[in-house]
Amino acid sequence: MFDKVRQGAGTLKAINKLRQIQNQLSKERIALEENGVKVTLSGDLKIKELVTGGQDDKTIAEVINKAYEKSQKVVASKMQEMGGGLQGLLGGLGS
């Protein structure tokens, strides 16, 4: 019985840690400027700024896609930094 209580407490810790990480990532800004197009994304992958510079849709789409790729790498790195102890918190949740 106490194992279930401990497991529940560990799960709650993991959820709180994930919320904290999510909040920190939403404040992160990743910018990319290329071919007259500037895209700024938040760490939760939302476009915060888009300056097209009169470019065509294909160029704009290419720069946005590159910005997403860049932001995914930044987010992965931040998740690893912030969530280093997260694996232990999750315990046997994935097993």
N, CA, C and O atoms as a Tinker XYZ file with bonds, in Angstrom:
   380  protein
     1  N      0.807000   -1.190000    0.000000    73     2
     2  CA     0.000000    0.000000    0.000000    64     1     3
     3  C      0.859000    1.267000    0.000000    63     2     4     5
     4  O      0.589000    2.210000   -0.745000    81     3
     5  N      1.902000    1.278000    0.850000    73     3     6
     6  CA     2.761000    2.453000    0.923000    64     5     7
     7  C      3.563000    2.641000   -0.354000    63     6     8     9
     8  O      3.932000    3.762000   -0.704000    81     7
     9  N      3.832000    1.541000   -1.051000    73     7    10
    10  CA     4.519000    1.652000   -2.335000    64     9    11
    11  C      3.688000    2.461000   -3.322000    63    10    12    13
    12  O      4.229000    3.272000   -4.073000    81    11
    13  N      2.393000    2.247000   -3.324000    73    11    14
    14  CA     1.490000    2.994000   -4.216000    64    13    15
    15  C      1.488000    4.479000   -3.854000    63    14    16    17
    16  O      1.465000    5.336000   -4.737000    81    15
    17  N      1.511000    4.778000   -2.556000    73    15    18
    18  CA     1.531000    6.171000   -2.104000    64    17    19
    19  C      2.836000    6.828000   -2.545000    63    18    20    21
    20  O      2.826000    7.949000   -3.054000    81    19
    21  N      3.961000    6.133000   -2.351000    73    19    22
    22  CA     5.258000    6.662000   -2.775000    64    21    23
    23  C      5.297000    6.861000   -4.282000    63    22    24    25
    24  O      5.814000    7.865000   -4.772000    81    23
    25  N      4.750000    5.904000   -5.008000    73    23    26
    26  CA     4.722000    6.000000   -6.464000    64    25    27
    27  C      3.884000    7.210000   -6.895000    63    26    28    29
    28  O      4.257000    7.925000   -7.825000    81    27
    29  N      2.764000    7.434000   -6.226000    73    27    30
    30  CA     1.919000    8.596000   -6.523000    64    29    31
    31  C      2.633000    9.904000   -6.244000    63    30    32    33
    32  O      2.511000   10.859000   -7.012000    81    31
    33  N      3.379000    9.953000   -5.148000    73    31    34
    34  CA     4.137000   11.159000   -4.810000    64    33    35
    35  C      5.217000   11.412000   -5.856000    63    34    36    37
    36  O      5.457000   12.556000   -6.241000    81    35
    37  N      5.864000   10.352000   -6.312000    73    35    38
    38  CA     6.876000   10.484000   -7.361000    64    37    39
    39  C      6.274000   10.977000   -8.664000    63    38    40    41
    40  O      6.875000   11.787000   -9.370000    81    39
    41  N      5.093000   10.488000   -8.976000    73    39    42
    42  CA     4.400000   10.921000  -10.186000    64    41    43
    43  C      4.048000   12.399000  -10.096000    63    42    44    45
    44  O      4.195000   13.133000  -11.073000    81    43
    45  N      3.590000   12.835000   -8.941000    73    43    46
    46  CA     3.256000   14.245000   -8.733000    64    45    47
    47  C      4.493000   15.124000   -8.894000    63    46    48    49
    48  O      4.420000   16.194000   -9.498000    81    47
    49  N      5.632000   14.677000   -8.355000    73    47    50
    50  CA     6.886000   15.415000   -8.517000    64    49    51
    51  C      7.240000   15.536000   -9.991000    63    50    52    53
    52  O      7.638000   16.606000  -10.451000    81    51
    53  N      7.098000   14.445000  -10.731000    73    51    54
    54  CA     7.421000   14.447000  -12.156000    64    53    55
    55  C      6.512000   15.406000  -12.918000    63    54    56    57
    56  O      6.975000   16.139000  -13.791000    81    55
    57  N      5.240000   15.402000  -12.598000    73    55    58
    58  CA     4.289000   16.298000  -13.264000    64    57    59
    59  C      4.643000   17.755000  -12.973000    63    58    60    61
    60  O      4.623000   18.590000  -13.878000    81    59
    61  N      4.964000   18.062000  -11.726000    73    59    62
    62  CA     5.342000   19.431000  -11.366000    64    61    63
    63  C      6.616000   19.854000  -12.079000    63    62    64    65
    64  O      6.722000   20.991000  -12.537000    81    63
    65  N      7.584000   18.949000  -12.176000    73    63    66
    66  CA     8.838000   19.244000  -12.872000    64    65    67
    67  C      8.569000   19.497000  -14.354000    63    66    68    69
    68  O      9.132000   20.426000  -14.934000    81    67
    69  N      7.717000   18.684000  -14.969000    73    67    70
    70  CA     7.382000   18.872000  -16.379000    64    69    71
    71  C      6.687000   20.212000  -16.608000    63    70    72    73
    72  O      6.957000   20.884000  -17.604000    81    71
    73  N      5.809000   20.603000  -15.711000    73    71    74
    74  CA     5.137000   21.910000  -15.827000    64    73    75
    75  C      6.137000   23.052000  -15.720000    63    74    76    77
    76  O      6.042000   24.043000  -16.445000    81    75
    77  N      7.088000   22.909000  -14.819000    73    75    78
    78  CA     8.120000   23.930000  -14.648000    64    77    79
    79  C      8.954000   24.054000  -15.926000    63    78    80    81
    80  O      9.241000   25.162000  -16.379000    81    79
    81  N      9.336000   22.927000  -16.496000    73    79    82
    82  CA    10.116000   22.927000  -17.732000    64    81    83
    83  C      9.309000   23.555000  -18.863000    63    82    84    85
    84  O      9.830000   24.371000  -19.624000    81    83
    85  N      8.049000   23.179000  -18.970000    73    83    86
    86  CA     7.182000   23.722000  -20.017000    64    85    87
    87  C      7.066000   25.246000  -19.885000    63    86    88    89
    88  O      7.114000   25.959000  -20.887000    81    87
    89  N      6.917000   25.734000  -18.680000    73    87    90
    90  CA     6.822000   27.173000  -18.437000    64    89    91
    91  C      8.112000   27.882000  -18.842000    63    90    92    93
    92  O      8.069000   28.935000  -19.479000    81    91
    93  N      9.248000   27.315000  -18.478000    73    91    94
    94  CA    10.530000   27.921000  -18.830000    64    93    95
    95  C     10.736000   27.923000  -20.341000    63    94    96    97
    96  O     11.236000   28.901000  -20.897000    81    95
    97  N     10.356000   26.846000  -21.000000    73    95    98
    98  CA    10.524000   26.773000  -22.452000    64    97    99
    99  C      9.640000   27.782000  -23.176000    63    98   100   101
   100  O     10.044000   28.331000  -24.202000    81    99
   101  N      8.455000   28.029000  -22.663000    73    99   102
   102  CA     7.558000   28.983000  -23.327000    64   101   103
   103  C      8.140000   30.395000  -23.315000    63   102   104   105
   104  O      7.763000   31.226000  -24.141000    81   103
   105  N      9.051000   30.671000  -22.388000    73   103   106
   106  CA     9.690000   31.989000  -22.300000    64   105   107
   107  C     10.931000   32.092000  -23.186000    63   106   108   109
   108  O     11.406000   33.194000  -23.460000    81   107
   109  N     11.449000   30.972000  -23.628000    73   107   110
   110  CA    12.638000   30.925000  -24.485000    64   109   111
   111  C     12.301000   31.502000  -25.865000    63   110   112   113
   112  O     11.189000   31.306000  -26.357000    81   111
   113  N     13.244000   32.210000  -26.493000    73   111   114
   114  CA    13.041000   32.749000  -27.837000    64   113   115
   115  C     14.171000   32.281000  -28.743000    63   114   116   117
   116  O     15.346000   32.381000  -28.391000    81   115
   117  N     13.804000   31.770000  -29.912000    73   115   118
   118  CA    14.766000   31.299000  -30.903000    64   117   119
   119  C     14.486000   32.061000  -32.189000    63   118   120   121
   120  O     13.380000   31.994000  -32.726000    81   119
   121  N     15.487000   32.786000  -32.686000    73   119   122
   122  CA    15.301000   33.605000  -33.882000    64   121   123
   123  C     16.192000   33.098000  -35.012000    63   122   124   125
   124  O     17.294000   32.598000  -34.787000    81   123
   125  N     15.685000   33.241000  -36.225000    73   123   126
   126  CA    16.452000   32.892000  -37.418000    64   125   127
   127  C     16.134000   33.925000  -38.479000    63   126   128   129
   128  O     14.969000   34.222000  -38.743000    81   127
   129  N     17.180000   34.473000  -39.086000    73   127   130
   130  CA    16.993000   35.436000  -40.163000    64   129   131
   131  C     17.784000   34.953000  -41.368000    63   130   132   133
   132  O     18.977000   34.664000  -41.272000    81   131
   133  N     17.102000   34.872000  -42.497000    73   131   134
   134  CA    17.721000   34.352000  -43.712000    64   133   135
   135  C     16.956000   34.876000  -44.924000    63   134   136   137
   136  O     15.725000   34.890000  -44.927000    81   135
   137  N     17.681000   35.303000  -45.947000    73   135   138
   138  CA    17.078000   35.773000  -47.202000    64   137   139
   139  C     16.004000   36.840000  -46.987000    63   138   140   141
   140  O     14.995000   36.855000  -47.693000    81   139
   141  N     16.214000   37.720000  -46.028000    73   139   142
   142  CA    15.265000   38.798000  -45.783000    64   141   143
   143  C     14.049000   38.398000  -44.966000    63   142   144   145
   144  O     13.159000   39.217000  -44.739000    81   143
   145  N     14.002000   37.142000  -44.519000    73   143   146
   146  CA    12.884000   36.661000  -43.704000    64   145   147
   147  C     13.404000   36.434000  -42.289000    63   146   148   149
   148  O     14.432000   35.787000  -42.091000    81   147
   149  N     12.681000   36.973000  -41.307000    73   147   150
   150  CA    13.054000   36.772000  -39.906000    64   149   151
   151  C     11.899000   36.087000  -39.190000    63   150   152   153
   152  O     10.755000   36.535000  -39.259000    81   151
   153  N     12.217000   34.988000  -38.496000    73   151   154
   154  CA    11.225000   34.236000  -37.736000    64   153   155
   155  C     11.724000   34.117000  -36.300000    63   154   156   157
   156  O     12.878000   33.762000  -36.061000    81   155
   157  N     10.852000   34.413000  -35.357000    73   155   158
   158  CA    11.155000   34.205000  -33.945000    64   157   159
   159  C     10.099000   33.265000  -33.380000    63   158   160   161
   160  O      8.899000   33.524000  -33.468000    81   159
   161  N     10.576000   32.166000  -32.796000    73   159   162
   162  CA     9.690000   31.171000  -32.193000    64   161   163
   163  C      9.917000   31.137000  -30.690000    63   162   164   165
   164  O     11.002000   31.460000  -30.207000    81   163
   165  N      8.897000   30.750000  -29.967000    73   163   166
   166  CA     9.059000   30.498000  -28.539000    64   165   167
   167  C      9.540000   29.056000  -28.374000    63   166   168   169
   168  O      9.487000   28.258000  -29.310000    81   167
   169  N     10.001000   28.744000  -27.186000    73   167   170
   170  CA    10.475000   27.390000  -26.917000    64   169   171
   171  C      9.386000   26.344000  -27.003000    63   170   172   173
   172  O      9.676000   25.153000  -27.115000    81   171
   173  N      8.122000   26.779000  -26.952000    73   171   174
   174  CA     7.027000   25.825000  -27.141000    64   173   175
   175  C      6.521000   25.851000  -28.587000    63   174   176   177
   176  O      5.387000   25.471000  -28.877000    81   175
   177  N      7.405000   26.314000  -29.487000    73   175   178
   178  CA     7.231000   26.244000  -30.942000    64   177   179
   179  C      6.068000   27.072000  -31.481000    63   178   180   181
   180  O      5.397000   26.666000  -32.430000    81   179
   181  N      5.837000   28.214000  -30.882000    73   179   182
   182  CA     4.829000   29.135000  -31.395000    64   181   183
   183  C      5.537000   30.312000  -32.061000    63   182   184   185
   184  O      6.517000   30.833000  -31.527000    81   183
   185  N      5.044000   30.729000  -33.224000    73   183   186
   186  CA     5.637000   31.862000  -33.919000    64   185   187
   187  C      5.296000   33.130000  -33.144000    63   186   188   189
   188  O      4.125000   33.437000  -32.917000    81   187
   189  N      6.333000   33.861000  -32.743000    73   187   190
   190  CA     6.147000   35.098000  -31.995000    64   189   191
   191  C      6.350000   36.318000  -32.886000    63   190   192   193
   192  O      5.785000   37.380000  -32.627000    81   191
   193  N      7.156000   36.168000  -33.932000    73   191   194
   194  CA     7.404000   37.269000  -34.854000    64   193   195
   195  C      7.713000   36.690000  -36.224000    63   194   196   197
   196  O      8.411000   35.683000  -36.345000    81   195
   197  N      7.181000   37.341000  -37.259000    73   195   198
   198  CA     7.460000   36.939000  -38.637000    64   197   199
   199  C      7.576000   38.199000  -39.477000    63   198   200   201
   200  O      6.609000   38.945000  -39.636000    81   199
   201  N      8.776000   38.430000  -40.017000    73   199   202
   202  CA     9.023000   39.554000  -40.913000    64   201   203
   203  C      9.385000   38.943000  -42.254000    63   202   204   205
   204  O     10.411000   38.274000  -42.379000    81   203
   205  N      8.544000   39.169000  -43.261000    73   203   206
   206  CA     8.727000   38.479000  -44.545000    64   205   207
   207  C      9.636000   39.212000  -45.511000    63   206   208   209
   208  O     10.194000   38.586000  -46.412000    81   207
   209  N      9.803000   40.506000  -45.356000    73   207   210
   210  CA    10.683000   41.244000  -46.255000    64   209   211
   211  C     10.251000   41.154000  -47.706000    63   210   212   213
   212  O     11.080000   41.302000  -48.604000    81   211
   213  N      8.982000   40.917000  -47.953000    73   211   214
   214  CA     8.469000   40.855000  -49.318000    64   213   215
   215  C      8.843000   39.594000  -50.080000    63   214   216   217
   216  O      8.698000   39.547000  -51.302000    81   215
   217  N      9.321000   38.573000  -49.381000    73   215   218
   218  CA     9.730000   37.328000  -50.035000    64   217   219
   219  C      8.519000   36.489000  -50.428000    63   218   220   221
   220  O      7.417000   36.670000  -49.909000    81   219
   221  N      8.754000   35.569000  -51.359000    73   219   222
   222  CA     7.673000   34.683000  -51.802000    64   221   223
   223  C      7.373000   33.620000  -50.746000    63   222   224   225
   224  O      8.164000   33.393000  -49.830000    81   223
   225  N      6.224000   32.978000  -50.893000    73   223   226
   226  CA     5.763000   31.991000  -49.911000    64   225   227
   227  C      6.745000   30.841000  -49.718000    63   226   228   229
   228  O      6.924000   30.362000  -48.598000    81   227
   229  N      7.381000   30.394000  -50.796000    73   227   230
   230  CA     8.315000   29.265000  -50.698000    64   229   231
   231  C      9.504000   29.635000  -49.809000    63   230   232   233
   232  O      9.906000   28.854000  -48.946000    81   231
   233  N     10.060000   30.819000  -50.022000    73   231   234
   234  CA    11.196000   31.269000  -49.209000    64   233   235
   235  C     10.787000   31.401000  -47.748000    63   234   236   237
   236  O     11.523000   30.992000  -46.850000    81   235
   237  N      9.615000   31.973000  -47.518000    73   235   238
   238  CA     9.115000   32.139000  -46.149000    64   237   239
   239  C      8.944000   30.775000  -45.481000    63   238   240   241
   240  O      9.355000   30.587000  -44.336000    81   239
   241  N      8.344000   29.831000  -46.189000    73   239   242
   242  CA     8.136000   28.485000  -45.640000    64   241   243
   243  C      9.462000   27.811000  -45.314000    63   242   244   245
   244  O      9.585000   27.154000  -44.280000    81   243
   245  N     10.461000   27.968000  -46.190000    73   243   246
   246  CA    11.776000   27.359000  -45.948000    64   245   247
   247  C     12.409000   27.917000  -44.674000    63   246   248   249
   248  O     12.954000   27.165000  -43.867000    81   247
   249  N     12.336000   29.235000  -44.496000    73   247   250
   250  CA    12.932000   29.853000  -43.314000    64   249   251
   251  C     12.176000   29.437000  -42.050000    63   250   252   253
   252  O     12.794000   29.179000  -41.018000    81   251
   253  N     10.856000   29.371000  -42.124000    73   251   254
   254  CA    10.068000   28.922000  -40.963000    64   253   255
   255  C     10.442000   27.490000  -40.600000    63   254   256   257
   256  O     10.618000   27.178000  -39.423000    81   255
   257  N     10.565000   26.622000  -41.592000    73   255   258
   258  CA    10.941000   25.227000  -41.320000    64   257   259
   259  C     12.325000   25.137000  -40.697000    63   258   260   261
   260  O     12.535000   24.343000  -39.780000    81   259
   261  N     13.272000   25.935000  -41.178000    73   259   262
   262  CA    14.612000   25.942000  -40.583000    64   261   263
   263  C     14.561000   26.447000  -39.142000    63   262   264   265
   264  O     15.264000   25.936000  -38.270000    81   263
   265  N     13.721000   27.457000  -38.902000    73   263   266
   266  CA    13.577000   27.982000  -37.538000    64   265   267
   267  C     13.003000   26.915000  -36.611000    63   266   268   269
   268  O     13.436000   26.790000  -35.465000    81   267
   269  N     12.027000   26.143000  -37.103000    73   267   270
   270  CA    11.466000   25.050000  -36.297000    64   269   271
   271  C     12.533000   24.005000  -35.981000    63   270   272   273
   272  O     12.625000   23.530000  -34.849000    81   271
   273  N     13.342000   23.647000  -36.984000    73   271   274
   274  CA    14.415000   22.668000  -36.750000    64   273   275
   275  C     15.384000   23.189000  -35.697000    63   274   276   277
   276  O     15.777000   22.458000  -34.788000    81   275
   277  N     15.768000   24.461000  -35.827000    73   275   278
   278  CA    16.685000   25.069000  -34.861000    64   277   279
   279  C     16.068000   25.075000  -33.466000    63   278   280   281
   280  O     16.735000   24.742000  -32.486000    81   279
   281  N     14.797000   25.453000  -33.379000    73   279   282
   282  CA    14.151000   25.529000  -32.066000    64   281   283
   283  C     14.003000   24.154000  -31.430000    63   282   284   285
   284  O     14.112000   24.022000  -30.211000    81   283
   285  N     13.755000   23.130000  -32.240000    73   283   286
   286  CA    13.649000   21.774000  -31.700000    64   285   287
   287  C     14.967000   21.335000  -31.079000    63   286   288   289
   288  O     14.973000   20.655000  -30.052000    81   287
   289  N     16.085000   21.719000  -31.694000    73   287   290
   290  CA    17.395000   21.383000  -31.136000    64   289   291
   291  C     17.627000   22.127000  -29.822000    63   290   292   293
   292  O     18.134000   21.556000  -28.857000    81   291
   293  N     17.248000   23.415000  -29.796000    73   291   294
   294  CA    17.401000   24.205000  -28.572000    64   293   295
   295  C     16.538000   23.622000  -27.458000    63   294   296   297
   296  O     16.991000   23.479000  -26.322000    81   295
   297  N     15.295000   23.288000  -27.788000    73   295   298
   298  CA    14.373000   22.723000  -26.798000    64   297   299
   299  C     14.908000   21.396000  -26.266000    63   298   300   301
   300  O     14.868000   21.150000  -25.061000    81   299
   301  N     15.407000   20.544000  -27.155000    73   299   302
   302  CA    15.954000   19.254000  -26.721000    64   301   303
   303  C     17.123000   19.459000  -25.765000    63   302   304   305
   304  O     17.243000   18.759000  -24.760000    81   303
   305  N     17.979000   20.421000  -26.085000    73   303   306
   306  CA    19.121000   20.716000  -25.223000    64   305   307
   307  C     18.661000   21.244000  -23.864000    63   306   308   309
   308  O     19.169000   20.823000  -22.825000    81   307
   309  N     17.696000   22.169000  -23.876000    73   307   310
   310  CA    17.180000   22.727000  -22.618000    64   309   311
   311  C     16.489000   21.652000  -21.783000    63   310   312   313
   312  O     16.640000   21.615000  -20.562000    81   311
   313  N     15.737000   20.783000  -22.441000    73   311   314
   314  CA    15.054000   19.699000  -21.726000    64   313   315
   315  C     16.078000   18.811000  -21.032000    63   314   316   317
   316  O     15.877000   18.377000  -19.898000    81   315
   317  N     17.179000   18.549000  -21.729000    73   315   318
   318  CA    18.209000   17.703000  -21.139000    64   317   319
   319  C     18.846000   18.407000  -19.940000    63   318   320   321
   320  O     19.094000   17.782000  -18.909000    81   319
   321  N     19.112000   19.717000  -20.079000    73   319   322
   322  CA    19.695000   20.488000  -18.976000    64   321   323
   323  C     18.753000   20.531000  -17.772000    63   322   324   325
   324  O     19.152000   20.232000  -16.646000    81   323
   325  N     17.513000   20.904000  -18.025000    73   323   326
   326  CA    16.554000   21.103000  -16.933000    64   325   327
   327  C     16.011000   19.799000  -16.385000    63   326   328   329
   328  O     15.659000   19.712000  -15.209000    81   327
   329  N     15.943000   18.797000  -17.223000    73   327   330
   330  CA    15.307000   17.558000  -16.810000    64   329   331
   331  C     16.278000   16.447000  -16.507000    63   330   332   333
   332  O     15.913000   15.272000  -16.547000    81   331
   333  N     17.514000   16.802000  -16.203000    73   331   334
   334  CA    18.506000   15.779000  -15.931000    64   333   335
   335  C     18.056000   14.777000  -14.889000    63   334   336   337
   336  O     18.297000   13.579000  -15.031000    81   335
   337  N     17.403000   15.260000  -13.839000    73   335   338
   338  CA    16.927000   14.379000  -12.782000    64   337   339
   339  C     15.537000   13.848000  -13.034000    63   338   340   341
   340  O     14.997000   13.102000  -12.217000    81   339
   341  N     14.957000   14.221000  -14.145000    73   339   342
   342  CA    13.580000   13.827000  -14.431000    64   341   343
   343  C     13.450000   12.323000  -14.603000    63   342   344   345
   344  O     12.434000   11.742000  -14.222000    81   343
   345  N     14.452000   11.696000  -15.166000    73   343   346
   346  CA    14.397000   10.249000  -15.389000    64   345   347
   347  C     14.163000    9.515000  -14.075000    63   346   348   349
   348  O     13.358000    8.587000  -14.009000    81   347
   349  N     14.866000    9.933000  -13.037000    73   347   350
   350  CA    14.685000    9.299000  -11.734000    64   349   351
   351  C     13.311000    9.568000  -11.146000    63   350   352   353
   352  O     12.738000    8.715000  -10.468000    81   351
   353  N     12.785000   10.759000  -11.410000    73   351   354
   354  CA    11.456000   11.097000  -10.903000    64   353   355
   355  C     10.379000   10.244000  -11.549000    63   354   356   357
   356  O      9.384000    9.900000  -10.910000    81   355
   357  N     10.578000    9.903000  -12.817000    73   355   358
   358  CA     9.566000    9.139000  -13.532000    64   357   359
   359  C      9.538000    7.683000  -13.095000    63   358   360   361
   360  O      8.546000    6.983000  -13.297000    81   359
   361  N     10.624000    7.239000  -12.501000    73   359   362
   362  CA    10.664000    5.880000  -11.969000    64   361   363
   363  C     10.199000    4.846000  -12.957000    63   362   364   365
   364  O     10.726000    4.762000  -14.066000    81   363
   365  N      9.221000    4.058000  -12.572000    73   363   366
   366  CA     8.751000    2.966000  -13.408000    64   365   367
   367  C      7.548000    3.326000  -14.256000    63   366   368   369
   368  O      6.833000    2.433000  -14.712000    81   367
   369  N      7.303000    4.612000  -14.481000    73   367   370
   370  CA     6.116000    4.996000  -15.244000    64   369   371
   371  C      6.119000    4.428000  -16.647000    63   370   372   373
   372  O      5.068000    4.043000  -17.159000    81   371
   373  N      7.283000    4.367000  -17.280000    73   371   374
   374  CA     7.338000    3.876000  -18.653000    64   373   375
   375  C      7.496000    2.375000  -18.741000    63   374   376   377
   376  O      7.482000    1.822000  -19.841000    81   375
   377  N      7.646000    1.698000  -17.610000    73   375   378
   378  CA     7.869000    0.250000  -17.643000    64   377   379
   379  C      6.579000   -0.506000  -17.505000    63   378   380
   380  O      6.580000   -1.737000  -17.512000    81   379
